[in-house]
């Protein structure tokens, strides 16, 4: 692709990012620190299923606003909203019918503005979705395109073909449902291209009008004051014969144009890439060494390996992938997650590891979907509180900014019998009442509340866990609070330490003068092992970040760990150490 002259005049130098920070005024509510996203703890939710404010059985902005305090009390400082734009909801809102309108089921634009102002007032930065790879077939652009003359700019908003035998190198992503990336349109009398569902035609990024229209959408939401944009399905923007139609140079060039535009006009805003690709490719979305594309990208390579490691009780898969995905450009950050609104995708694993994941985590065929597993975290981890707390400990202590999927903090379950991925998108369980405190409607809810004996709302709900200091909710809160005590979690380097047991992970996280020691036993059995501590920290005192306990670092060279035990320490230099340096065992009180 030649540089998009309509967007960036030729010869325009890449902006000096420090200068941009000085010249672009901060919008009200924007974070003061340009690297705020490195300290973010993000709470991901769907307006539709979080809280229903008007009693119609569908979650809405009014309900969400009323629950923002809960998210803040969890310790999150950012929210990621799943799509809330006008949509036929055939793909839960990822099928957009109008980019600049709120779906009326969730409220009005004024409600959205109130939400944004209130979130900012509480110190929550807001990520929304920029879904530009495709629209819904219901979008007016598609309706105009299918009727427009062949070769006209309107027709060329989408990718049309007389044959469905083009771009055969591109995989079919939703391969359980879609037989092909082409669908015949009887109105246009041609095939249109789609990487996802057939009702989601891909926009044609070779058309400069499309690129301009996408910039306008981006500016619309940034002008309103959103802090971050999740770039959905961003690897698939262009099509070229003889390629996989993923990660093409043209896509990266377009991302650089987006980043330039963002930096030019908006201070301290963030692009978050959704790219489910192997490590060497995933990291290219930060920009080739220059950090000139996305600020953040989801850590897809790590996520399934966390689950592999937990089930195999072996730290190896985590250590190797974290090493492989380390050393990012200065401004880049992984968004690390355990589960999200999609199936747990295993496409980036080897065929053997994929099979293992299916065998271990999806024994019933209905649990599988496409190349993934449609289950939530708690059922995946057998609803075992110790293993769930350990999983959260890894999420919150490995490099990156953690993203917590709503409901996982209370151990919500799933319903694999619902359509598509709806089983992991059920209403938030606030109370043990019939509508789970999500809605007071006596009509069927937007999705049914989980009602089984183990995970049903009467057993698993916020209200009950609030009153129990040993609940998962409180354990997660305490971990998030401990994380907030050190920027080394979000910004520090990582160095793995040699341990004599394969099931024990130990690492140092360092940022400026702050050094943390993180230890986790992935095994279901007690472990006694030796930890090789570097000489320079041997004289330090290890202070637990969870309580007031302190122990001489040297005493940690011989470790005794309970099943699934984890510890987070700050290593304090001798001068600053308080008097208690007893080598007594430090119990993890999380
Ligand atoms: C979203 C999915 C969605 C797909 C198509 C994804 O990457 O996370 O939920 O179905 O994009 O829009």
Coordinates of C-alpha atoms and ligand atoms in Angstrom, one line a residue:
X1 CA 0.0 0.0 0.0
X2 CA 1.3 3.5 -0.7
X3 CA 1.1 5.9 2.2
X4 CA -2.4 7.1 2.6
X5 CA -2.1 10.6 1.4
X6 CA -5.6 11.4 2.4
X7 CA -4.7 10.7 6.0
X8 CA -1.0 11.5 6.4
X9 CA 0.5 14.0 4.0
X10 CA 3.6 12.6 2.3
X11 CA 6.8 13.4 4.0
X12 CA 5.2 14.0 7.4
X13 CA 7.7 13.0 10.0
X14 CA 6.6 10.6 12.7
X15 CA 5.6 12.8 15.6
X16 CA 7.9 13.2 18.5
X17 CA 5.8 11.5 21.2
X18 CA 7.1 13.8 24.0
X19 CA 6.2 16.8 21.9
X20 CA 2.7 15.3 21.4
X21 CA 2.3 14.9 25.1
X22 CA 3.0 18.6 25.5
X23 CA 0.9 19.9 22.7
X24 CA -2.2 17.7 22.9
X25 CA -4.3 18.9 25.8
X26 CA -5.4 16.2 28.2
X27 CA -9.1 15.5 27.9
X28 CA -11.0 15.6 31.2
X29 CA -10.5 12.2 32.9
X30 CA -7.5 11.2 30.9
X31 CA -4.7 9.7 32.9
X32 CA -1.9 12.1 33.8
X33 CA 0.9 9.6 33.2
X34 CA 1.4 8.7 29.5
X35 CA 2.3 5.1 30.5
X36 CA -0.7 4.7 32.7
X37 CA -1.7 1.5 30.9
X38 CA 1.4 -0.2 32.3
X39 CA -0.1 0.0 35.8
X40 CA -3.6 -0.9 34.7
X41 CA -5.7 -3.6 36.2
X42 CA -8.5 -3.9 33.7
X43 CA -12.0 -5.3 34.4
X44 CA -13.7 -6.6 31.3
X45 CA -17.5 -6.6 31.1
X46 CA -20.5 -6.6 28.8
X47 CA -23.0 -3.9 29.4
X48 CA -25.7 -6.3 28.3
X49 CA -25.1 -8.8 31.1
X50 CA -23.6 -6.7 33.9
X51 CA -26.5 -4.9 35.6
X52 CA -30.0 -4.0 34.4
X53 CA -31.0 -0.5 35.6
X54 CA -34.5 -0.2 34.0
X55 CA -35.8 -3.7 34.8
X56 CA -36.3 -4.8 31.2
X57 CA -34.1 -7.9 31.6
X58 CA -31.2 -6.4 29.6
X59 CA -28.1 -4.8 31.2
X60 CA -27.6 -1.1 30.5
X61 CA -25.5 1.9 31.2
X62 CA -27.7 3.0 34.0
X63 CA -27.1 -0.4 35.7
X64 CA -23.4 -0.3 35.0
X65 CA -23.0 3.2 36.5
X66 CA -24.6 2.1 39.7
X67 CA -22.1 -0.8 39.9
X68 CA -18.9 1.1 39.2
X69 CA -18.1 1.3 42.9
X70 CA -17.8 -2.5 42.9
X71 CA -15.3 -2.4 40.1
X72 CA -13.3 0.2 41.9
X73 CA -13.4 -1.7 45.2
X74 CA -12.0 -4.7 43.4
X75 CA -9.0 -2.5 42.8
X76 CA -9.4 -2.2 39.0
X77 CA -8.4 1.1 37.5
X78 CA -9.6 0.5 34.0
X79 CA -12.7 -1.0 32.3
X80 CA -13.0 -2.7 29.0
X81 CA -16.5 -2.6 27.6
X82 CA -17.5 -5.2 25.0
X83 CA -19.4 -3.7 22.0
X84 CA -22.4 -1.6 22.8
X85 CA -23.1 -0.2 19.4
X86 CA -26.2 -0.5 17.4
X87 CA -26.2 -4.1 16.2
X88 CA -28.5 -7.1 15.3
X89 CA -26.6 -8.9 18.0
X90 CA -25.8 -12.0 15.9
X91 CA -22.3 -11.9 17.2
X92 CA -23.0 -10.3 20.6
X93 CA -22.4 -6.8 19.1
X94 CA -19.3 -7.5 17.1
X95 CA -21.7 -7.2 14.2
X96 CA -22.0 -3.4 14.1
X97 CA -24.9 -1.8 12.3
X98 CA -23.9 1.8 13.2
X99 CA -20.5 2.8 14.5
X100 CA -21.6 6.1 16.2
X101 CA -24.8 5.0 17.9
X102 CA -25.4 3.2 21.2
X103 CA -27.7 0.2 20.9
X104 CA -30.9 1.6 22.4
X105 CA -31.3 -1.6 24.5
X106 CA -28.3 -0.3 26.6
X107 CA -29.3 3.4 26.8
X108 CA -28.6 6.6 25.0
X109 CA -25.5 8.5 24.1
X110 CA -26.1 10.7 27.1
X111 CA -26.1 7.6 29.3
X112 CA -22.8 6.6 27.8
X113 CA -21.4 10.1 28.5
X114 CA -22.6 9.9 32.1
X115 CA -20.9 6.5 32.4
X116 CA -17.7 7.8 31.0
X117 CA -17.7 10.8 33.3
X118 CA -18.5 8.7 36.4
X119 CA -15.9 6.1 35.5
X120 CA -13.3 8.9 35.2
X121 CA -14.4 10.5 38.4
X122 CA -13.7 7.2 40.2
X123 CA -10.3 6.8 38.6
X124 CA -11.3 4.2 36.0
X125 CA -9.9 4.6 32.5
X126 CA -12.2 3.2 29.8
X127 CA -11.4 0.9 26.8
X128 CA -14.0 0.5 24.1
X129 CA -14.0 -1.6 21.0
X130 CA -12.9 -0.4 17.6
X131 CA -14.2 -3.2 15.3
X132 CA -13.0 -2.2 11.9
X133 CA -12.3 -5.5 10.1
X134 CA -15.9 -6.0 9.4
X135 CA -19.4 -4.7 9.9
X136 CA -22.8 -6.4 10.1
X137 CA -24.6 -7.0 6.8
X138 CA -27.2 -4.7 8.4
X139 CA -24.8 -1.8 8.2
X140 CA -26.0 0.9 5.7
X141 CA -22.5 0.7 4.1
X142 CA -23.1 -2.9 3.1
X143 CA -26.7 -2.3 2.1
X144 CA -25.5 0.4 -0.3
X145 CA -22.5 -1.6 -1.4
X146 CA -24.5 -4.7 -2.5
X147 CA -26.6 -2.4 -4.7
X148 CA -23.9 -0.1 -6.1
X149 CA -22.5 -0.5 -9.6
X150 CA -19.5 -2.9 -9.9
X151 CA -16.3 -0.9 -9.5
X152 CA -17.9 2.1 -7.9
X153 CA -16.4 3.5 -4.6
X154 CA -19.6 2.4 -2.7
X155 CA -19.4 -1.1 -4.1
X156 CA -15.7 -1.2 -3.1
X157 CA -16.4 -0.6 0.6
X158 CA -16.4 -4.4 0.8
X159 CA -14.5 -7.2 -0.9
X160 CA -16.5 -8.7 -3.7
X161 CA -15.6 -11.5 -6.1
X162 CA -17.2 -13.5 -9.0
X163 CA -15.4 -16.5 -7.6
X164 CA -15.2 -18.1 -4.2
X165 CA -11.8 -19.6 -5.0
X166 CA -9.8 -16.6 -4.2
X167 CA -7.5 -16.2 -1.1
X168 CA -7.7 -19.9 -0.4
X169 CA -4.6 -19.5 1.9
X170 CA -6.8 -17.9 4.6
X171 CA -8.0 -20.2 7.3
X172 CA -11.7 -20.3 8.3
X173 CA -11.7 -19.0 11.9
X174 CA -15.2 -20.0 13.0
X175 CA -14.7 -23.4 11.3
X176 CA -17.5 -25.1 13.3
X177 CA -20.1 -22.9 11.7
X178 CA -18.8 -21.3 8.5
X179 CA -17.7 -23.5 5.6
X180 CA -15.9 -20.7 3.7
X181 CA -14.7 -17.2 3.9
X182 CA -16.9 -16.3 0.9
X183 CA -20.7 -16.0 0.9
X184 CA -22.9 -15.5 -2.2
X185 CA -25.1 -12.4 -2.1
X186 CA -28.1 -12.6 -4.4
X187 CA -28.6 -8.9 -4.5
X188 CA -25.0 -8.0 -5.5
X189 CA -24.8 -11.2 -7.6
X190 CA -21.3 -11.8 -6.3
X191 CA -19.5 -13.3 -3.4
X192 CA -18.4 -11.2 -0.4
X193 CA -15.4 -11.9 1.8
X194 CA -15.7 -12.4 5.6
X195 CA -13.2 -13.8 8.0
X196 CA -15.8 -14.4 10.7
X197 CA -19.5 -15.1 10.5
X198 CA -21.2 -14.8 7.0
X199 CA -23.2 -11.9 8.4
X200 CA -20.0 -9.9 9.1
X201 CA -18.6 -8.8 5.7
X202 CA -15.0 -7.6 5.8
X203 CA -14.4 -3.9 4.9
X204 CA -12.1 -3.3 2.0
X205 CA -9.1 -1.5 3.3
X206 CA -7.7 -1.0 -0.2
X207 CA -10.4 1.6 -0.6
X208 CA -9.2 5.0 0.7
X209 CA -12.8 5.9 1.6
X210 CA -13.0 3.0 4.0
X211 CA -9.7 4.1 5.6
X212 CA -11.0 7.6 6.0
X213 CA -14.4 6.4 7.4
X214 CA -12.5 4.3 9.9
X215 CA -10.4 7.2 11.1
X216 CA -13.6 9.2 11.5
X217 CA -15.1 6.5 13.8
X218 CA -11.9 6.4 15.8
X219 CA -11.9 10.1 16.3
X220 CA -15.6 10.1 17.2
X221 CA -14.9 7.9 20.3
X222 CA -11.6 9.5 21.2
X223 CA -13.3 12.9 21.0
X224 CA -15.8 11.7 23.5
X225 CA -12.9 10.9 25.8
X226 CA -12.4 7.1 25.8
X227 CA -8.9 6.2 26.9
X228 CA -8.2 3.1 25.0
X229 CA -9.4 1.3 21.9
X230 CA -9.3 -2.5 21.6
X231 CA -8.6 -3.2 18.0
X232 CA -10.7 -6.3 17.2
X233 CA -9.5 -8.9 14.8
X234 CA -6.8 -6.5 13.6
X235 CA -4.6 -9.0 12.0
X236 CA -7.1 -9.5 9.1
X237 CA -7.5 -6.1 7.5
X238 CA -6.1 -6.9 4.1
X239 CA -6.3 -9.7 1.6
X240 CA -3.5 -10.7 -0.8
X241 CA -3.4 -13.7 -3.1
X242 CA -1.0 -16.4 -2.1
X243 CA -0.9 -15.4 1.6
X244 CA -2.8 -16.3 4.8
X245 CA -4.3 -12.8 4.6
X246 CA -3.1 -12.2 8.2
X247 CA -0.4 -9.9 9.5
X248 CA 0.2 -8.4 6.0
X249 CA 2.7 -5.4 5.7
X250 CA -0.3 -3.3 4.6
X251 CA -2.0 -4.0 7.9
X252 CA 1.0 -2.8 9.8
X253 CA 1.2 0.3 7.6
X254 CA -2.4 1.1 8.4
X255 CA -1.8 0.6 12.1
X256 CA 1.1 3.1 12.0
X257 CA -1.2 5.6 10.3
X258 CA -3.8 5.1 13.1
X259 CA -1.1 5.5 15.8
X260 CA 0.3 8.6 14.1
X261 CA -3.2 10.1 14.0
X262 CA -3.8 9.2 17.6
X263 CA -0.6 10.7 18.9
X264 CA -1.1 13.8 16.8
X265 CA -4.4 14.6 18.3
X266 CA -5.0 12.8 21.5
X267 CA -2.7 12.7 24.5
X268 CA -2.3 9.5 26.6
X269 CA -4.7 7.3 24.7
X270 CA -3.9 3.7 24.0
X271 CA -4.3 1.1 21.2
X272 CA -4.8 -2.5 22.3
X273 CA -4.4 -5.2 19.7
X274 CA -6.4 -8.4 19.6
X275 CA -4.0 -10.7 17.7
X276 CA -4.0 -14.3 18.4
X277 CA -0.7 -15.1 16.8
X278 CA 2.5 -16.9 17.8
X279 CA 5.0 -14.8 19.7
X280 CA 7.3 -13.5 17.0
X281 CA 4.3 -12.3 15.0
X282 CA 2.3 -11.0 18.0
X283 CA 5.1 -8.7 19.0
X284 CA 5.2 -7.1 15.6
X285 CA 2.0 -5.3 16.5
X286 CA 3.9 -3.1 18.9
X287 CA 5.8 -1.8 15.8
X288 CA 9.1 -3.1 14.5
X289 CA 11.3 -2.1 17.4
X290 CA 10.0 1.4 17.4
X291 CA 6.8 1.1 19.4
X292 CA 5.0 2.9 16.6
X293 CA 1.9 0.7 16.3
X294 CA -0.1 -0.6 19.3
X295 CA 0.7 0.3 22.9
X296 CA -0.7 -3.0 24.1
X297 CA -1.5 -6.5 22.7
X298 CA -3.2 -9.4 24.3
X299 CA -0.8 -12.0 25.6
X300 CA -2.5 -14.9 23.6
X301 CA 0.7 -16.9 23.5
X302 CA 0.9 -17.1 27.3
X303 CA -2.8 -17.7 28.1
X304 CA -3.3 -21.4 27.1
X305 CA 0.1 -22.2 28.5
X306 CA -0.9 -21.0 31.9
X307 CA -3.7 -23.6 31.8
X308 CA -1.3 -26.3 30.5
X309 CA 1.1 -25.4 33.3
X310 CA -1.6 -25.5 36.0
X311 CA -2.9 -28.9 34.9
X312 CA 0.5 -30.5 34.3
X313 CA 1.8 -28.9 37.6
X314 CA 4.8 -27.8 35.7
X315 CA 6.2 -24.2 35.6
X316 CA 8.0 -25.0 32.3
X317 CA 5.4 -23.8 29.8
X318 CA 5.1 -20.5 31.6
X319 CA 8.8 -19.9 31.9
X320 CA 9.6 -20.6 28.3
X321 CA 6.8 -18.5 26.8
X322 CA 7.4 -15.5 29.1
X323 CA 11.1 -15.6 28.1
X324 CA 10.1 -15.7 24.5
X325 CA 7.8 -12.8 24.8
X326 CA 10.0 -10.6 26.9
X327 CA 12.0 -7.5 26.0
X328 CA 9.4 -5.4 24.4
X329 CA 9.8 -1.8 23.1
X330 CA 9.9 0.7 26.0
X331 CA 6.3 1.8 25.6
X332 CA 4.8 -1.6 24.9
X333 CA 2.8 -3.7 27.3
X334 CA 1.1 -7.1 27.2
X335 CA -2.5 -7.4 28.3
X336 CA -2.5 -10.6 30.2
X337 CA -5.6 -12.6 30.8
X338 CA -7.0 -16.0 31.9
X339 CA -10.4 -16.0 30.3
X340 CA -12.5 -13.7 28.2
X341 CA -15.8 -13.6 26.4
X342 CA -14.6 -15.9 23.6
X343 CA -13.7 -19.6 23.6
X344 CA -10.3 -20.3 25.2
X345 CA -8.4 -20.3 22.0
X346 CA -5.6 -22.9 21.5
X347 CA -4.9 -22.1 17.9
X348 CA -1.4 -20.9 18.7
X349 CA -0.4 -24.2 20.4
X350 CA 1.3 -27.2 18.7
X351 CA -1.1 -30.0 17.6
X352 CA 0.0 -32.2 20.5
X353 CA -0.6 -29.4 23.1
X354 CA -4.0 -28.6 21.5
X355 CA -5.0 -32.2 21.9
X356 CA -3.8 -32.2 25.5
X357 CA -5.8 -29.0 26.2
X358 CA -8.9 -30.6 24.8
X359 CA -8.3 -33.9 26.7
X360 CA -7.6 -32.1 30.0
X361 CA -10.1 -29.2 29.8
X362 CA -12.8 -30.2 27.4
X363 CA -13.6 -33.8 27.8
X364 CA -17.2 -33.4 26.5
X365 CA -17.6 -32.4 22.9
X366 CA -20.0 -29.7 23.7
X367 CA -17.3 -27.9 25.7
X368 CA -15.3 -27.4 22.5
X369 CA -16.0 -24.7 20.0
X370 CA -13.9 -24.0 16.8
X371 CA -10.3 -24.3 18.0
X372 CA -11.1 -23.5 21.6
X373 CA -12.9 -24.3 24.8
X374 CA -16.1 -22.5 25.8
X375 CA -15.8 -22.7 29.6
X376 CA -15.1 -20.2 32.4
X377 CA -12.1 -20.2 34.7
X378 CA -13.8 -21.7 37.8
X379 CA -15.1 -24.9 36.0
X380 CA -11.8 -25.2 34.2
X381 CA -10.0 -25.2 37.5
X382 CA -12.5 -27.7 39.1
X383 CA -13.9 -24.9 41.3
X384 CA -10.9 -25.4 43.6
X385 CA -10.4 -22.1 45.5
X386 CA -6.7 -22.7 46.0
X387 CA -6.1 -23.3 42.3
X388 CA -8.2 -20.3 41.3
X389 CA -6.3 -18.1 43.7
X390 CA -3.0 -19.4 42.3
X391 CA -4.3 -18.7 38.8
X392 CA -5.1 -15.1 39.9
X393 CA -1.7 -14.8 41.5
X394 CA 0.0 -15.7 38.1
X395 CA -2.3 -13.3 36.3
X396 CA -1.5 -10.5 38.7
X397 CA 2.3 -11.1 39.0
X398 CA 3.6 -12.0 35.5
X399 CA 4.7 -9.3 33.1
X400 CA 1.8 -7.2 31.6
X401 CA -1.4 -5.5 32.7
X402 CA -3.9 -8.0 33.9
X403 CA -7.5 -8.2 32.5
X404 CA -10.1 -9.7 34.8
X405 CA -13.1 -11.1 33.1
X406 CA -16.3 -10.1 35.0
X407 CA -17.5 -12.8 37.3
X408 CA -14.3 -14.7 37.4
X409 CA -13.4 -12.9 40.6
X410 CA -16.3 -14.7 42.3
X411 CA -15.8 -18.0 40.5
X412 CA -18.9 -17.8 38.3
X413 CA -19.6 -20.9 36.2
X414 CA -20.7 -21.4 32.6
X415 CA -23.5 -23.0 30.7
X416 CA -22.1 -24.9 27.7
X417 CA -25.6 -25.6 26.4
X418 CA -26.2 -22.0 25.4
X419 CA -25.6 -20.9 21.9
X420 CA -22.1 -20.1 20.5
X421 CA -20.1 -18.5 23.4
X422 CA -23.1 -17.3 25.3
X423 CA -22.4 -19.8 28.0
X424 CA -19.5 -17.7 29.3
X425 CA -21.5 -14.4 29.0
X426 CA -24.3 -15.0 31.4
X427 CA -25.6 -12.3 33.8
X428 CA -23.4 -11.2 36.6
X429 CA -24.4 -12.8 39.9
X430 CA -24.8 -10.1 42.4
X431 CA -27.2 -11.8 44.8
X432 CA -28.9 -15.2 45.4
X433 CA -32.3 -14.0 44.1
X434 CA -34.0 -15.3 41.0
X435 CA -32.6 -12.6 38.7
X436 CA -29.3 -12.8 40.6
X437 CA -29.5 -9.1 41.5
X438 CA -28.8 -8.5 37.8
X439 CA -32.3 -7.7 36.9
X440 CA -35.7 -7.4 38.6
X441 CA -37.6 -8.2 35.4
X442 CA -40.0 -11.1 35.6
X443 CA -39.6 -11.6 31.8
X444 CA -36.9 -13.9 30.4
X445 CA -33.5 -12.2 30.8
X446 CA -31.2 -11.3 27.9
X447 CA -29.4 -14.6 28.8
X448 CA -30.4 -17.0 31.5
X449 CA -28.7 -16.8 34.9
X450 CA -26.6 -19.9 35.8
X451 CA -28.8 -22.0 38.0
X452 CA -27.0 -25.2 38.7
X453 CA -26.2 -26.4 42.2
X454 CA -22.5 -25.6 42.2
X455 CA -22.3 -22.4 40.3
X456 CA -25.9 -21.1 40.5
X457 CA -26.5 -17.6 41.7
X458 CA -27.8 -18.8 45.1
X459 CA -24.4 -20.3 45.7
X460 CA -22.0 -18.0 43.9
X461 CA -22.8 -14.3 44.3
X462 CA -21.2 -11.0 45.2
X463 CA -23.4 -10.4 48.2
X464 CA -22.5 -13.6 49.9
X465 CA -18.8 -13.2 49.2
X466 CA -18.7 -9.6 50.4
X467 CA -19.5 -10.9 53.9
X468 CA -16.9 -13.7 53.8
X469 CA -13.3 -12.5 54.1
X470 CA -12.0 -15.8 52.9
X471 CA -14.1 -15.7 49.7
X472 CA -12.5 -15.6 46.2
X473 CA -13.7 -12.0 45.9
X474 CA -11.8 -10.9 48.9
X475 CA -8.7 -12.9 48.0
X476 CA -8.7 -11.3 44.5
X477 CA -9.2 -7.8 46.1
X478 CA -6.3 -8.4 48.5
X479 CA -4.0 -9.5 45.6
X480 CA -5.0 -6.5 43.5
X481 CA -4.3 -4.2 46.5
X482 CA -0.9 -5.9 47.0
X483 CA -0.1 -5.4 43.3
X484 CA -0.9 -1.7 43.6
X485 CA 1.9 -1.4 46.2
X486 CA 4.6 -1.8 43.5
X487 CA 5.0 -0.6 40.0
X488 CA 7.4 -3.5 39.4
X489 CA 4.4 -5.7 38.6
X490 CA 3.4 -3.6 35.6
X491 CA 6.7 -2.1 34.6
X492 CA 9.4 -4.3 35.9
X493 CA 11.8 -6.8 34.3
X494 CA 11.5 -10.5 35.0
X495 CA 14.3 -12.9 35.8
X496 CA 13.4 -16.5 36.5
X497 CA 15.3 -18.2 39.3
X498 CA 16.6 -21.8 39.3
X499 CA 14.5 -24.0 41.5
X500 CA 15.0 -27.7 42.2
X501 CA 11.3 -28.6 41.7
X502 CA 9.8 -28.3 38.2
X503 CA 6.4 -27.4 39.7
X504 CA 7.7 -24.3 41.4
X505 CA 7.9 -21.0 39.6
X506 CA 10.2 -18.3 41.1
X507 CA 11.1 -15.0 39.6
X508 CA 12.4 -11.6 40.4
X509 CA 10.5 -8.5 39.2
X510 CA 12.6 -5.4 39.3
X511 CA 11.7 -1.8 38.6
X512 CA 14.1 1.0 39.6
X513 CA 15.0 0.3 43.2
X514 CA 12.2 -2.0 43.8
X515 CA 12.8 -5.8 43.7
X516 CA 10.0 -8.3 44.2
X517 CA 10.4 -12.1 44.6
X518 CA 7.4 -14.1 43.4
X519 CA 7.1 -17.8 44.2
X520 CA 4.3 -20.1 43.1
X521 CA 3.8 -23.8 43.7
X522 CA 1.8 -25.2 40.8
X523 CA 1.6 -28.6 42.4
X524 CA -1.3 -30.1 44.3
X525 CA 1.2 -31.6 46.7
X526 CA 3.6 -29.9 49.2
X527 CA 7.0 -29.2 47.7
X528 CA 10.4 -28.9 49.4
X529 CA 12.9 -27.4 47.1
X530 CA 16.0 -25.2 46.8
X531 CA 15.9 -21.8 45.3
X532 CA 19.1 -20.3 43.8
X533 CA 19.1 -16.7 45.0
X534 CA 21.5 -14.3 43.2
X535 CA 24.3 -13.1 45.5
X536 CA 23.2 -9.5 45.3
X537 CA 19.9 -10.1 47.1
X538 CA 21.1 -12.7 49.6
X539 CA 21.4 -10.1 52.3
X540 CA 18.0 -8.6 51.9
X541 CA 14.9 -9.0 53.9
X542 CA 11.9 -10.4 52.2
X543 CA 8.7 -8.6 53.3
X544 CA 5.4 -10.3 52.3
X545 CA 3.2 -8.0 50.3
X546 CA 0.2 -9.7 51.8
X547 CA 0.8 -9.2 55.5
X548 CA 3.5 -7.9 57.9
X549 CA 5.6 -11.0 57.8
X550 CA 9.3 -10.6 57.0
X551 CA 12.0 -13.2 56.6
X552 CA 15.7 -13.1 55.7
X553 CA 16.0 -13.7 51.9
X554 CA 18.7 -16.3 52.6
X555 CA 16.1 -18.4 54.5
X556 CA 14.2 -18.8 51.3
X557 CA 17.0 -20.8 49.7
X558 CA 15.3 -23.8 51.3
X559 CA 11.6 -23.6 50.6
X560 CA 8.7 -25.6 51.9
X561 CA 5.5 -24.8 50.1
X562 CA 2.0 -26.0 50.7
X563 CA -0.1 -27.2 47.7
X564 CA -0.8 -24.3 45.3
X565 CA 0.9 -21.9 47.7
X566 CA 2.2 -18.6 46.3
X567 CA 4.1 -15.8 47.9
X568 CA 4.9 -12.3 46.9
X569 CA 7.8 -10.5 48.7
X570 CA 9.5 -7.2 48.4
X571 CA 13.2 -7.6 48.9
X572 CA 14.4 -4.7 51.1
X573 CA 18.1 -3.8 51.5
X574 CA 19.6 -4.3 55.0
X575 CA 19.7 -0.6 55.9
X576 CA 16.0 -0.1 55.4
X577 CA 15.0 -3.4 56.9
X578 CA 12.8 -3.4 60.0
X579 CA 14.0 -5.5 63.0
X580 CA 12.1 -8.7 62.4
X581 CA 14.3 -10.9 60.2
X582 CA 13.4 -14.2 61.7
X583 CA 13.5 -17.1 59.3
X584 CA 10.1 -18.3 60.4
X585 CA 8.0 -19.7 57.6
X586 CA 5.8 -17.0 56.1
X587 CA 2.2 -18.2 55.5
X588 CA 0.4 -16.8 52.6
X589 CA -2.7 -15.3 54.1
X590 CA -4.4 -14.5 50.8
Ligands
LIG1 C1 -14.1 -11.1 19.2 C2 -15.1 -12.2 19.0 C3 -15.9 -11.9 17.7 C4 -14.9 -11.8 16.5 C5 -15.5 -11.3 15.3 C6 -13.2 -11.4 18.0 O1 -12.0 -11.4 18.0 O2 -13.4 -11.2 20.4 O3 -16.0 -12.2 20.1 O4 -16.7 -12.9 17.5 O5 -13.9 -10.9 16.8 O6 -15.9 -10.0 15.5

